[in-house]
Short mmCIF file of C-alpha atoms and ligand atoms in Angstrom, two decimals:
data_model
loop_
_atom_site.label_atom_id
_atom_site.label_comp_id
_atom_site.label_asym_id
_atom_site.label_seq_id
_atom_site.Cartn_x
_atom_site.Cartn_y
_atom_site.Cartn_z
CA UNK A 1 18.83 15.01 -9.93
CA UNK A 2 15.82 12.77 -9.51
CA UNK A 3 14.80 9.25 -8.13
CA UNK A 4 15.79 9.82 -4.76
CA UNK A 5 14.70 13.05 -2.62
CA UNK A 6 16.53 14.81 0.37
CA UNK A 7 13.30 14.81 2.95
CA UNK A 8 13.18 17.80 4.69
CA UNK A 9 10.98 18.14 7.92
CA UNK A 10 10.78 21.46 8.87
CA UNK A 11 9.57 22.71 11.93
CA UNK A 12 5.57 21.64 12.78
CA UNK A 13 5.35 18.52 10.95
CA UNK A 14 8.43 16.63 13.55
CA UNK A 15 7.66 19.01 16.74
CA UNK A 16 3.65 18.62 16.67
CA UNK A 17 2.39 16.22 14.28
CA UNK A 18 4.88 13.40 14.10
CA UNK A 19 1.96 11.04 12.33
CA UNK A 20 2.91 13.86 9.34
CA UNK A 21 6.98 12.89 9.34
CA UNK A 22 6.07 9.14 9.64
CA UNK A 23 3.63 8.48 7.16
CA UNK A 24 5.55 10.00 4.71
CA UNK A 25 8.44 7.75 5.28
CA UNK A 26 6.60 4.46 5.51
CA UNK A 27 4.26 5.75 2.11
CA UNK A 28 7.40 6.48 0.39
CA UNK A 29 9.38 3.25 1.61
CA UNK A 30 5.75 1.27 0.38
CA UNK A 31 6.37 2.95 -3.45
CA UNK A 32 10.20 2.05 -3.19
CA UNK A 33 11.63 5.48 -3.25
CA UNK A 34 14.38 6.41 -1.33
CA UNK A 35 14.09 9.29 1.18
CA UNK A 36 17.78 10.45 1.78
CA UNK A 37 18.18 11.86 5.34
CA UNK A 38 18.97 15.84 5.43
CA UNK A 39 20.49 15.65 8.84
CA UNK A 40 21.09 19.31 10.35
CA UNK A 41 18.56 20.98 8.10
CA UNK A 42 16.82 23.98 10.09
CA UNK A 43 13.68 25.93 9.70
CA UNK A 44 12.90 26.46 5.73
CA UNK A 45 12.36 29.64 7.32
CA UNK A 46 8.96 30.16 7.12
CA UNK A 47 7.98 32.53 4.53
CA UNK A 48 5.39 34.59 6.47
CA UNK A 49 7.71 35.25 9.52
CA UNK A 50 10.98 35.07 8.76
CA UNK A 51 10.77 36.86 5.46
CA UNK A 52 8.56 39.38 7.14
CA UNK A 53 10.97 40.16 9.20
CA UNK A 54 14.32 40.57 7.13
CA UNK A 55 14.71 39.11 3.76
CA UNK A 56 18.31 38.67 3.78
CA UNK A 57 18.56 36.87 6.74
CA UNK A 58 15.31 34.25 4.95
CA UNK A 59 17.38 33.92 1.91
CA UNK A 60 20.49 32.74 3.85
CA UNK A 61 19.15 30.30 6.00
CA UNK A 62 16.96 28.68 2.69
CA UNK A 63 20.10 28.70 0.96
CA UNK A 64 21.54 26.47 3.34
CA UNK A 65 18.96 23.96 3.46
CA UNK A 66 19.77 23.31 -0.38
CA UNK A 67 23.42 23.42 -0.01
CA UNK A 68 22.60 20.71 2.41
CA UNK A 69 20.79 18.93 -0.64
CA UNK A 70 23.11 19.68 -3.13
CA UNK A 71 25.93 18.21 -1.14
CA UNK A 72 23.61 14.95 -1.32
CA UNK A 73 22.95 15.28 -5.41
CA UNK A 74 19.53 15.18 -4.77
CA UNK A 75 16.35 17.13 -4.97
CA UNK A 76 14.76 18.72 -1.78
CA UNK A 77 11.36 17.04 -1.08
CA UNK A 78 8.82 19.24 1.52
CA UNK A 79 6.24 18.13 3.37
CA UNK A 80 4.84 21.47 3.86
CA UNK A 81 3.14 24.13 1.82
CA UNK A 82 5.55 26.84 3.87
CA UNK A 83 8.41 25.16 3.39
CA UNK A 84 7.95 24.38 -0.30
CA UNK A 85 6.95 28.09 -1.15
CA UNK A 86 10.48 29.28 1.04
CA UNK A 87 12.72 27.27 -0.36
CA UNK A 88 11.28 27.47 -4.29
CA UNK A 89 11.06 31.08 -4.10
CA UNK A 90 14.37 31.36 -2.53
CA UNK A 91 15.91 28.95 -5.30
CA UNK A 92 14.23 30.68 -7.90
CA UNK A 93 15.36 34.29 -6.72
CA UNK A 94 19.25 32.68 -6.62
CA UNK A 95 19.02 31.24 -9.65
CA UNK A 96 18.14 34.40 -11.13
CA UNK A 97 19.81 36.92 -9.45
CA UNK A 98 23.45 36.42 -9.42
CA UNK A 99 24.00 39.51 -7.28
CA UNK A 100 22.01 37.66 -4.49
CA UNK A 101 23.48 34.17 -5.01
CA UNK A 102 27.04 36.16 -4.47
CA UNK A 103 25.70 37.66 -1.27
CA UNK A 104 24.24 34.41 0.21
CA UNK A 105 27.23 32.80 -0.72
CA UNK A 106 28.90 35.29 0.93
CA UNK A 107 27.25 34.58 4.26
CA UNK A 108 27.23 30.48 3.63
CA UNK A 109 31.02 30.69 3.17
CA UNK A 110 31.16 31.38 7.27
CA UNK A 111 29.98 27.78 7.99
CA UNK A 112 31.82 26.44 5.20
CA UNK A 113 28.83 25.72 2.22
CA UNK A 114 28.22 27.07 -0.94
CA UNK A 115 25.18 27.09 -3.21
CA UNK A 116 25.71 26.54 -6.73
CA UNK A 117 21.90 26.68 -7.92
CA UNK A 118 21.95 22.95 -8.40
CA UNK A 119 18.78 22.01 -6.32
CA UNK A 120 15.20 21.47 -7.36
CA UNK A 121 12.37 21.98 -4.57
CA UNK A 122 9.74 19.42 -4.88
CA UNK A 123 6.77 19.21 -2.73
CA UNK A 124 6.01 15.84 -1.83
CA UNK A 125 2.08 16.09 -3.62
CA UNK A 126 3.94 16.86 -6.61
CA UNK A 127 5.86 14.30 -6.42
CA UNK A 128 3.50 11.47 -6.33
CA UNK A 129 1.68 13.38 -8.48
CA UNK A 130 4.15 13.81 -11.55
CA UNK A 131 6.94 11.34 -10.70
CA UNK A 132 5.25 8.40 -9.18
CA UNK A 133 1.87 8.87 -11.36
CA UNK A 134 -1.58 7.71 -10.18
CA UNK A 135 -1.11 4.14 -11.43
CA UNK A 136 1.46 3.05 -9.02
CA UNK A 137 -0.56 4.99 -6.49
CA UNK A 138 -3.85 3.35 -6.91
CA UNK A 139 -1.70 -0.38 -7.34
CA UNK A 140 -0.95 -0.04 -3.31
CA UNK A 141 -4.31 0.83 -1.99
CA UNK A 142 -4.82 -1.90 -0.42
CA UNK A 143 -7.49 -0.37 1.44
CA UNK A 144 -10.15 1.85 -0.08
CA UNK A 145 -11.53 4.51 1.44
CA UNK A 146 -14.98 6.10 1.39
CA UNK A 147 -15.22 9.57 2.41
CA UNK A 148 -16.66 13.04 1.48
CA UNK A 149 -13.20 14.73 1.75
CA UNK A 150 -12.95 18.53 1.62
CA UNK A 151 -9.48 19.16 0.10
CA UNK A 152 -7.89 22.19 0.90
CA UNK A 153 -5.06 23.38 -0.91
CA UNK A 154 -3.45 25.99 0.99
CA UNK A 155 -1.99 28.75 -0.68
CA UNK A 156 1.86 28.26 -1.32
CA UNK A 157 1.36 24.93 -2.99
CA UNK A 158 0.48 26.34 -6.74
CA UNK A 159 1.01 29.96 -5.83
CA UNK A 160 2.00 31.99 -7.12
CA UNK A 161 2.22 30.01 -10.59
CA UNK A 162 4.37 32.51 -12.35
CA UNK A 163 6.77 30.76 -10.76
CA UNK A 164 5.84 27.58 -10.27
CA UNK A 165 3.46 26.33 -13.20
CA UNK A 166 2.08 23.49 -10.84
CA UNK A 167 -1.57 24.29 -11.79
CA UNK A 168 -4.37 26.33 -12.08
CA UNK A 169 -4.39 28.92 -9.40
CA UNK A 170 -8.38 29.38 -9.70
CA UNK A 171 -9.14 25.42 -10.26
CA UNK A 172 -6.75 22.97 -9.27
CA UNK A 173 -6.94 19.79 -9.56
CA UNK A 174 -4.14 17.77 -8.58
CA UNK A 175 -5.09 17.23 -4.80
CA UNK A 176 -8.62 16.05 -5.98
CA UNK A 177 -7.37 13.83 -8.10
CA UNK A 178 -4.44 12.57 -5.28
CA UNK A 179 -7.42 12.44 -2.77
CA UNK A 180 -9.87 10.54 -5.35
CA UNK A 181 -6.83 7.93 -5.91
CA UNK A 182 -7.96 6.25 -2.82
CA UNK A 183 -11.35 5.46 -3.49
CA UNK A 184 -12.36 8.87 -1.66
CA UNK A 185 -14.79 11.45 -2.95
CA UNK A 186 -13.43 14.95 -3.14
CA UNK A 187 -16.22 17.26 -2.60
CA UNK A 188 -16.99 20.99 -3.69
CA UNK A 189 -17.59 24.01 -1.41
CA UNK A 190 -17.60 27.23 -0.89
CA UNK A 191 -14.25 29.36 -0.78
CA UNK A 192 -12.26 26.28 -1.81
CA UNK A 193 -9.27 28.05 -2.68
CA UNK A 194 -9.31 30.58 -0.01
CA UNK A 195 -6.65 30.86 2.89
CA UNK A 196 -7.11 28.81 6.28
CA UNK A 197 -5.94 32.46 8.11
CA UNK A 198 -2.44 31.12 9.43
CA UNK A 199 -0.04 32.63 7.00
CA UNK A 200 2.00 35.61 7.29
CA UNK A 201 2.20 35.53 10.86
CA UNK A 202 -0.99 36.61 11.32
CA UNK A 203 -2.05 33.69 13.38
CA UNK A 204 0.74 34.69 16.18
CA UNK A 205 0.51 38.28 15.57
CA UNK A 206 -3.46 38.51 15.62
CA UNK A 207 -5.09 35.20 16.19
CA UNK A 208 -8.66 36.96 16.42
CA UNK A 209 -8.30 37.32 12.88
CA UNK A 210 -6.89 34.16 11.74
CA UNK A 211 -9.79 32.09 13.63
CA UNK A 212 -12.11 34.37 11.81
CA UNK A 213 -10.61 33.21 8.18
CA UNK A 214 -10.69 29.46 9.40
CA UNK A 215 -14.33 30.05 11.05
CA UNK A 216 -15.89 31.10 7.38
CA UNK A 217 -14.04 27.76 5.75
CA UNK A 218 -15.60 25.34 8.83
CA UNK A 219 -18.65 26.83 7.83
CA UNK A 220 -18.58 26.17 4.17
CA UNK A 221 -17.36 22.42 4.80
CA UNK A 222 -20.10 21.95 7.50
CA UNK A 223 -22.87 23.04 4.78
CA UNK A 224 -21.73 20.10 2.41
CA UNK A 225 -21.02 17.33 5.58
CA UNK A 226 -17.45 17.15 5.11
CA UNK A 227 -15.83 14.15 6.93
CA UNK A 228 -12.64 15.02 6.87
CA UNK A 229 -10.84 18.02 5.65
CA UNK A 230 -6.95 16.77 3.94
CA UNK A 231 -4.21 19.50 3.59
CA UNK A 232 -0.75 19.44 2.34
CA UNK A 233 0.51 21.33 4.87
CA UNK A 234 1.46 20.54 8.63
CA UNK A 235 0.70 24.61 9.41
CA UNK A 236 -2.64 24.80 7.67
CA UNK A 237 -3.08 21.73 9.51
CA UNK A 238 -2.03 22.88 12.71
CA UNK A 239 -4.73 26.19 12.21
CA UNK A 240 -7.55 23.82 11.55
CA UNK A 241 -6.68 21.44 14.21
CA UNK A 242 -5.99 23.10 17.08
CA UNK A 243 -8.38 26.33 15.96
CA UNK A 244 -11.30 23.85 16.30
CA UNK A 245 -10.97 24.06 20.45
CA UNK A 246 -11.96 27.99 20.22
CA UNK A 247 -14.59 27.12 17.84
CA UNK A 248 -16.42 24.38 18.78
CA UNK A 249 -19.55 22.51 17.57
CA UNK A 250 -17.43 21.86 14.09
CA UNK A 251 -15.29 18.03 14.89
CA UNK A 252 -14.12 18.35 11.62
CA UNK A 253 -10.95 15.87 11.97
CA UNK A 254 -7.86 17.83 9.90
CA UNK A 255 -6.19 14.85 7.71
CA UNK A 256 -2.45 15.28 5.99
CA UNK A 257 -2.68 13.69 2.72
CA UNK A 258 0.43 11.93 4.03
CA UNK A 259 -1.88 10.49 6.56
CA UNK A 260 -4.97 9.76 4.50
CA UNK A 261 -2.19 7.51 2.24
CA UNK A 262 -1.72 5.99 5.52
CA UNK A 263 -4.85 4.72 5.72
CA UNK A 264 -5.24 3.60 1.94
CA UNK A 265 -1.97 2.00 2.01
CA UNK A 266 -2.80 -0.14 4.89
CA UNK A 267 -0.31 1.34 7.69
CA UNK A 268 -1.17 0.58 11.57
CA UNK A 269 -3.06 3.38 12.85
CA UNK A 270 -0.22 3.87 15.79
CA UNK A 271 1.78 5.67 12.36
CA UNK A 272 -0.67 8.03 11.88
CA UNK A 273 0.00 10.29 15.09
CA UNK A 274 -3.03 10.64 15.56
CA UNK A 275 -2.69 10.95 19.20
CA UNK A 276 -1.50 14.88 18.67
CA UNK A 277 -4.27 15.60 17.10
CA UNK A 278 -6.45 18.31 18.93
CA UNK A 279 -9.69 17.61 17.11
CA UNK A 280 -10.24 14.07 17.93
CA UNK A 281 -10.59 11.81 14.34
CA UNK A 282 -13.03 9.20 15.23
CA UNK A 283 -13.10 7.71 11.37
CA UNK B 1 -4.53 71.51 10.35
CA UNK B 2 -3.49 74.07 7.55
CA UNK B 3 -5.78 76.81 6.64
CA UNK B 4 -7.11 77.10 3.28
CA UNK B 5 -7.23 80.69 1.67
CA UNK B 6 -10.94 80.86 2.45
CA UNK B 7 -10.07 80.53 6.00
CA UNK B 8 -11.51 77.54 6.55
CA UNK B 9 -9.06 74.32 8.49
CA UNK B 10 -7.95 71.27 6.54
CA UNK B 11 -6.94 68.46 7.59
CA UNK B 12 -2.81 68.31 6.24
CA UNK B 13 -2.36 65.86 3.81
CA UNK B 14 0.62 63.98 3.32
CA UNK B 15 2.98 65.11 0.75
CA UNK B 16 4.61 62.19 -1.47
CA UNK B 17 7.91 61.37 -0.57
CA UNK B 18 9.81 60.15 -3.64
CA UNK B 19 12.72 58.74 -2.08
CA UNK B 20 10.65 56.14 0.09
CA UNK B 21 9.00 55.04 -2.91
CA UNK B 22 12.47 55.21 -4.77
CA UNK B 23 13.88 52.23 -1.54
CA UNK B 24 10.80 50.40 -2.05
CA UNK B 25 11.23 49.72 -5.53
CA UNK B 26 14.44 49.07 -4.91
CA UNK B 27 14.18 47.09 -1.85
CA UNK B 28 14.22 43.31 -3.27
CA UNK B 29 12.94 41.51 -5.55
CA UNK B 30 9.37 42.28 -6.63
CA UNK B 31 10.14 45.76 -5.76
CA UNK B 32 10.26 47.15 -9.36
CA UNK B 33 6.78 46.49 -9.68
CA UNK B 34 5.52 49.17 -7.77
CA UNK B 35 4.83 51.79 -10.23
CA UNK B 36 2.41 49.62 -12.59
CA UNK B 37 -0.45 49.52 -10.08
CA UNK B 38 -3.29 51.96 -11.98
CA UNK B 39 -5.31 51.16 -8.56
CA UNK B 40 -8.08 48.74 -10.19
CA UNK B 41 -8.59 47.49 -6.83
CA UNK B 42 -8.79 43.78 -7.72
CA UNK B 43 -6.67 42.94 -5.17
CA UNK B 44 -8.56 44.69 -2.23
CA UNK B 45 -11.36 42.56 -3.68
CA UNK B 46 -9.30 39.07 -3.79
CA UNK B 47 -8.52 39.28 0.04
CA UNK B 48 -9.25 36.79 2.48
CA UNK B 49 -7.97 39.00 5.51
CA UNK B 50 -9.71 42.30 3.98
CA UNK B 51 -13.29 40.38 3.78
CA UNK B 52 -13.06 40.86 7.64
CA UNK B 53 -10.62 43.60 8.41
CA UNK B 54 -10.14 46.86 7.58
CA UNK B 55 -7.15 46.02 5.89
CA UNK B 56 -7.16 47.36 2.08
CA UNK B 57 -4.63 45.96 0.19
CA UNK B 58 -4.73 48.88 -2.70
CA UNK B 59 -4.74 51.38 -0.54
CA UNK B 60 -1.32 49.99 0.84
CA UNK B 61 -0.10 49.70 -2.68
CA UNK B 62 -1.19 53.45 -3.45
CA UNK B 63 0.27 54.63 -0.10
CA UNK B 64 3.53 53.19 -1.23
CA UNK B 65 3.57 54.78 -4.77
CA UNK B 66 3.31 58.21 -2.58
CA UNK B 67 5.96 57.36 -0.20
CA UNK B 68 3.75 57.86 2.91
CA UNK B 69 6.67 56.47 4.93
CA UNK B 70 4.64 57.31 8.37
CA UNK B 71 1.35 56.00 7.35
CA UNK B 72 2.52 52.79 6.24
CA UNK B 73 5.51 51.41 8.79
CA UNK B 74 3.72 51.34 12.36
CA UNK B 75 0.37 50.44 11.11
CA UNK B 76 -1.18 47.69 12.12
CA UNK B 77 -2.99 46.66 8.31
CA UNK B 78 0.69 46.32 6.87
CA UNK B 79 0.33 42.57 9.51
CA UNK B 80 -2.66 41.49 8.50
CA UNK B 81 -1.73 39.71 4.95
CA UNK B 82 -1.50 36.18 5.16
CA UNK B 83 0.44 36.06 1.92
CA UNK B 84 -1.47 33.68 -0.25
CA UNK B 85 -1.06 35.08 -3.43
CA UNK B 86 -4.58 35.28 -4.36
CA UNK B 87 -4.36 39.45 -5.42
CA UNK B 88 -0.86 38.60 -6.94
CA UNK B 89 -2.90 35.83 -9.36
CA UNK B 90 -5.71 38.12 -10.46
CA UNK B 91 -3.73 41.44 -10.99
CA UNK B 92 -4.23 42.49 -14.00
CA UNK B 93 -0.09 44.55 -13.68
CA UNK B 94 1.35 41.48 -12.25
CA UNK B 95 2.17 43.71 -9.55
CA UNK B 96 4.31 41.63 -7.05
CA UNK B 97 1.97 42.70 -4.28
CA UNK B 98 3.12 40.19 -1.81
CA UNK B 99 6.82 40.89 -2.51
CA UNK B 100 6.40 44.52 -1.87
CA UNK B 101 4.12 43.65 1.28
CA UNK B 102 7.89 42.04 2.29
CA UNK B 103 9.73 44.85 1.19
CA UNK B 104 7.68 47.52 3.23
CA UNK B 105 7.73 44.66 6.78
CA UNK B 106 11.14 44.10 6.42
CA UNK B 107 11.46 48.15 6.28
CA UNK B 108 8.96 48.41 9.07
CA UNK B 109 10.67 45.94 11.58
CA UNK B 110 14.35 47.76 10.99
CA UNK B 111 12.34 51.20 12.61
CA UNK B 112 11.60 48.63 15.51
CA UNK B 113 7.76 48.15 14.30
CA UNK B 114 7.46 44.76 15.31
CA UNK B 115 5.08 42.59 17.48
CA UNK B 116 6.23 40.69 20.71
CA UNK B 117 4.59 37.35 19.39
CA UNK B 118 6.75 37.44 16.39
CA UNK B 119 10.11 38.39 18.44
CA UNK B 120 9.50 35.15 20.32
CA UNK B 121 9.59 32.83 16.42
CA UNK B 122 12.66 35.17 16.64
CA UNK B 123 14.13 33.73 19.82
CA UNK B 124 12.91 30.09 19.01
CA UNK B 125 14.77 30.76 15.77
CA UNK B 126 17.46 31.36 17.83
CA UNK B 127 17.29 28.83 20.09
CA UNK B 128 16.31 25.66 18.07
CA UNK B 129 16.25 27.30 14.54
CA UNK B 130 12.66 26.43 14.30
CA UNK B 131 9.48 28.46 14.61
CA UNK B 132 7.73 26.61 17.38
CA UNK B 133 9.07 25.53 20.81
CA UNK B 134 9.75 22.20 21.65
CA UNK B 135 7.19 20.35 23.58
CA UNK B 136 7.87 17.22 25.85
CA UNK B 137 4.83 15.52 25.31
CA UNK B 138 5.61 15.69 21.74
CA UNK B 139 9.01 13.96 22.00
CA UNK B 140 7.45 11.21 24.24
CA UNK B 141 4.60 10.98 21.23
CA UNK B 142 7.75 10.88 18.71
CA UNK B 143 9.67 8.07 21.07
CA UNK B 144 6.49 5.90 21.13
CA UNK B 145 6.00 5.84 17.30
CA UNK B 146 9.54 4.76 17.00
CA UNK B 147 11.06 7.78 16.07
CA UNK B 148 14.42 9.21 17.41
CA UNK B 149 13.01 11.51 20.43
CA UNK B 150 14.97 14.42 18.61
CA UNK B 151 13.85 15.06 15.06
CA UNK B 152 17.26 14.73 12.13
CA UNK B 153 17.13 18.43 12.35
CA UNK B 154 18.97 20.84 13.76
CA UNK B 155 16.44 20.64 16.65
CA UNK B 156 19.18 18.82 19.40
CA UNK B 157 22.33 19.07 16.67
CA UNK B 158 24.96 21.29 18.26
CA UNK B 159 26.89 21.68 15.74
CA UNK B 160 23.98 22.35 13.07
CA UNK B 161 22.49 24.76 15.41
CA UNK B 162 25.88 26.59 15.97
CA UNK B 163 26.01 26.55 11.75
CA UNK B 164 22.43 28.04 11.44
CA UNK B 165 22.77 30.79 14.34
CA UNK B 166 26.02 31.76 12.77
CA UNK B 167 24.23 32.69 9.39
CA UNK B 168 21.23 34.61 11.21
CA UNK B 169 24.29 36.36 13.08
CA UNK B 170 26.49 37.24 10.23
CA UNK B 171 22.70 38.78 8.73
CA UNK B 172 22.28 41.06 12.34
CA UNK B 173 19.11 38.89 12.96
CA UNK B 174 19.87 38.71 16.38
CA UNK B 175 20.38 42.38 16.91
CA UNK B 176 17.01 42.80 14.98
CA UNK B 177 14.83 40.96 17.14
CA UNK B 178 16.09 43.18 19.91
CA UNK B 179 14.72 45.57 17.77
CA UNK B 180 17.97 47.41 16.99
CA UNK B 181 18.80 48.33 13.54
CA UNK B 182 20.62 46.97 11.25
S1 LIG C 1 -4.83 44.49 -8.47
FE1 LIG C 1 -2.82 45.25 -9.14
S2 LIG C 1 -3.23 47.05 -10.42
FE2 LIG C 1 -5.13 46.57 -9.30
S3 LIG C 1 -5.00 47.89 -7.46
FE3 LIG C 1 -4.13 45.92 -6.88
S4 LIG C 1 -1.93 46.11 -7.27
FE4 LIG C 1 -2.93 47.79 -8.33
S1 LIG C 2 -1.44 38.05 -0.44
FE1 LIG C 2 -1.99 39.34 1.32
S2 LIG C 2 -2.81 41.20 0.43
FE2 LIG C 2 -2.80 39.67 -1.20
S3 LIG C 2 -4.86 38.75 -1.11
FE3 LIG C 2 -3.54 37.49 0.16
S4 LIG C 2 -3.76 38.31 2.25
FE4 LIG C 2 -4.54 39.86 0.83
#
């Protein structure tokens, strides 16, 4: 099942950063692929909550998401670090564990769907990474950029890569070269790999904490005069965004790669949302 | 406090339970993995959170080989991962740390160890069967863009949201973030 990709949303990208939802779709409808719409498609549910909290209850509600997709024949296509490591991990544990499949199915079978293991999770990086191939990419830049970007990866895009053999968990390199694509420089630092301080719920639970983990990485990007940092993830995104109001003195704007194709692609700024974002981007 | 034949007071020490390690190897996926830890301590060493809290991953891993049921489910550390796989990379076992960091939450929040900030994503799971609330000014943001106000989700879909509750009903969700057990 490939060519055309269910889009799923999830939950920050369309309810606080809607610049993340629409750039995608006007980047995607620029390459000439089709986004098929997943319409009733919930939370993913986010792996750091919802699987926190009861594991059963996580696997049923991913499941359903790719029954969703699977009644579309297509692949599932994230926007969203969370929502990609959910839903592959989910897949991967019901397509190897025919016990659980049974029991989600089970549950699924209430609201009339059934998962047959048929689905493929994509993240959307990947996917202009592997199926539309930097070629085509660097064809529509139509208008190169020129910054010092700090990329930051997040940590459900490669990991864990025993199950998703993306990339190298210690040196990645496929957001550098997505970012470098557009004319951009993607620039070393300190801590490169490490966690913004969101996940797990530890940003709701104990945001003291979290702000501390994204303090240390605004401090490592200040030291090398990043201009922007890009994630691939609306809730990485929304930690160094909005995090930047308790820790001022940084005006670091927080870029979705989604967004920074945007700009290389030529779209109207109005596309970009960049109206909801809390750290203003003056670029 | 126990006294030791000398006469002198200890502090007790918790004795292993077997059959709490026994559910948390068995507890999901990952679970099985338990047992390989030999305590290296690579993973206390790989963790973002435990570079600023006393949080010590290991030590959470040991506790669990033990069974020390009591010292693990209220405490506060078992929050602070962030889940990003970084101890799960390096370790040398390929322990599943982050799965059993699952197992022993899940186990915590059915004893009704869980915080209020994480029963309300409960209730907004609930309610819109997303994590965050809706906010207006985001809608009007959404409308101005020229997108539909309500995203295709089942944010504003009655009969999606009816679909999804249904499924965190039929798992006792619901009863769970009133902290009742399962
Ligand atoms: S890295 Fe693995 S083997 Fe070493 S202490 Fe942690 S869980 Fe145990
Ligand atoms: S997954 Fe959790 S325990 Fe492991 S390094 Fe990350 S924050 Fe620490």
């Amino acid at each position: 099942m490939s060519g055309r990709y269910a889009f799923f949303l999830g939950c920050v990208a369309p309810l606080r950063y809607p610049g993340i939802e629409l750039a995608t779709r006007e980047i995607f409808k620029s390459l000439g692929v089709e986004l098929v719409e997943l319409e009733g498609a919930g939370c993913c549910p986010a792996p750091g909550v919802i699987r926190s909290f009861d594991q059963t209850t996580w696997l049923a509600l991913a499941a359903r998401n790719l029954a969703l997709a699977e009644q579309k024949k297509t692949d599932i296509m994230t926007i969203c670090n969370g929502c990609y490591g959910s839903m592959f991990e989910a897949n991967h544990i019901m397509q190897h564990h025919p016990e659980e499949m049974k029991k989600v199915n089970d549950v699924l079978s209430k609201v009339g769907l059934k998962y047959n293991g048929a689905v493929k999770v994509r993240h959307f990086a990947e996917v202009l990474y592997k199926d539309i191939g930097m070629e085509k990419i660097k064809a529509h830049v139509k208008n190169p950029l020129n910054y010092n970007i700090a990329v930051h990866y997040g940590c459900h895009f490669v990991k864990p890569t025993r199950v998703k053999h993306l990339d190298d968990p210690e040196r990645p390199r496929i957001l550098d070269e997505l970012v470098e694509a557009t004319g951009a420089k993607s620039i070393n630092y300190k801590d490169k790999l490490m966690c913004c301080g969101a996940g797990g719920g530890v940003r709701s639970r104990d945001n003291k904490t979290a702000l501390r983990m994204t303090e240390e990485k605004l401090k490592n990007l200040k030291k090398v005069n990043a201009q922007m940092i890009v994630d691939v993830c609306p809730f990485c995104h929304l930690q160094y965004d909005a995090s930047q109001n308790d820790l001022p003195g940084y005006n670091i704007p927080v870029i979705h790669l989604s967004q920074l194709y945007g700009m290389a692609f030529g779209l109207p700024r109005d596309k970009l949302g960049l109206e909801a974002h809390v750290t203003k981007v003056n670029l | 406090m126990t006294v030791s034949p000398s006469g002198a007071s200890m502090t007790k020490i918790a004795e292993p339970n077997p059959a709490f390690t026994k559910m948390v190897e068995k507890g999901g996926p990952g679970g099985e993995t338990l047992m390989l830890c030999y305590q290296c301590g690579t993973c206390t060493a790989s963790c973002p959170s435990g570079r600023l809290t006393a949080f010590r991953t290991r030590q959470i891993i040991r506790k669990a080989q033990l069974g020390l049921k009591d010292e693990i489910l209220p405490s506060d550390d078992l929050w602070l991962c962030t889940t990003c796989y970084s101890c799960v990379e390096r370790c040398p076992r390929e322990v599943e740390i982050t799965d059993i960091l699952f197992i022993l939450r899940n186990m915590a929040v059915r004893e009704g160890h869980m915080a209020e900030q994480h029963k309300k994503i409960g209730e907004n799971m609930l309610k819109h069967g997303a994590t965050v609330p809706v906010k207006e000014e985001v809608m009007k943001l959404r409308v101005k863009m020229g997108l539909p106000e309500n995203p295709p989700t089942t944010v504003g879909n009655k009969k999606a949201m009816e679909d999804f509750r249904k499924i965190m009903e039929e798992c006792g969700f619901d009863k769970l973030m009133k902290g009742g057990k399962k």
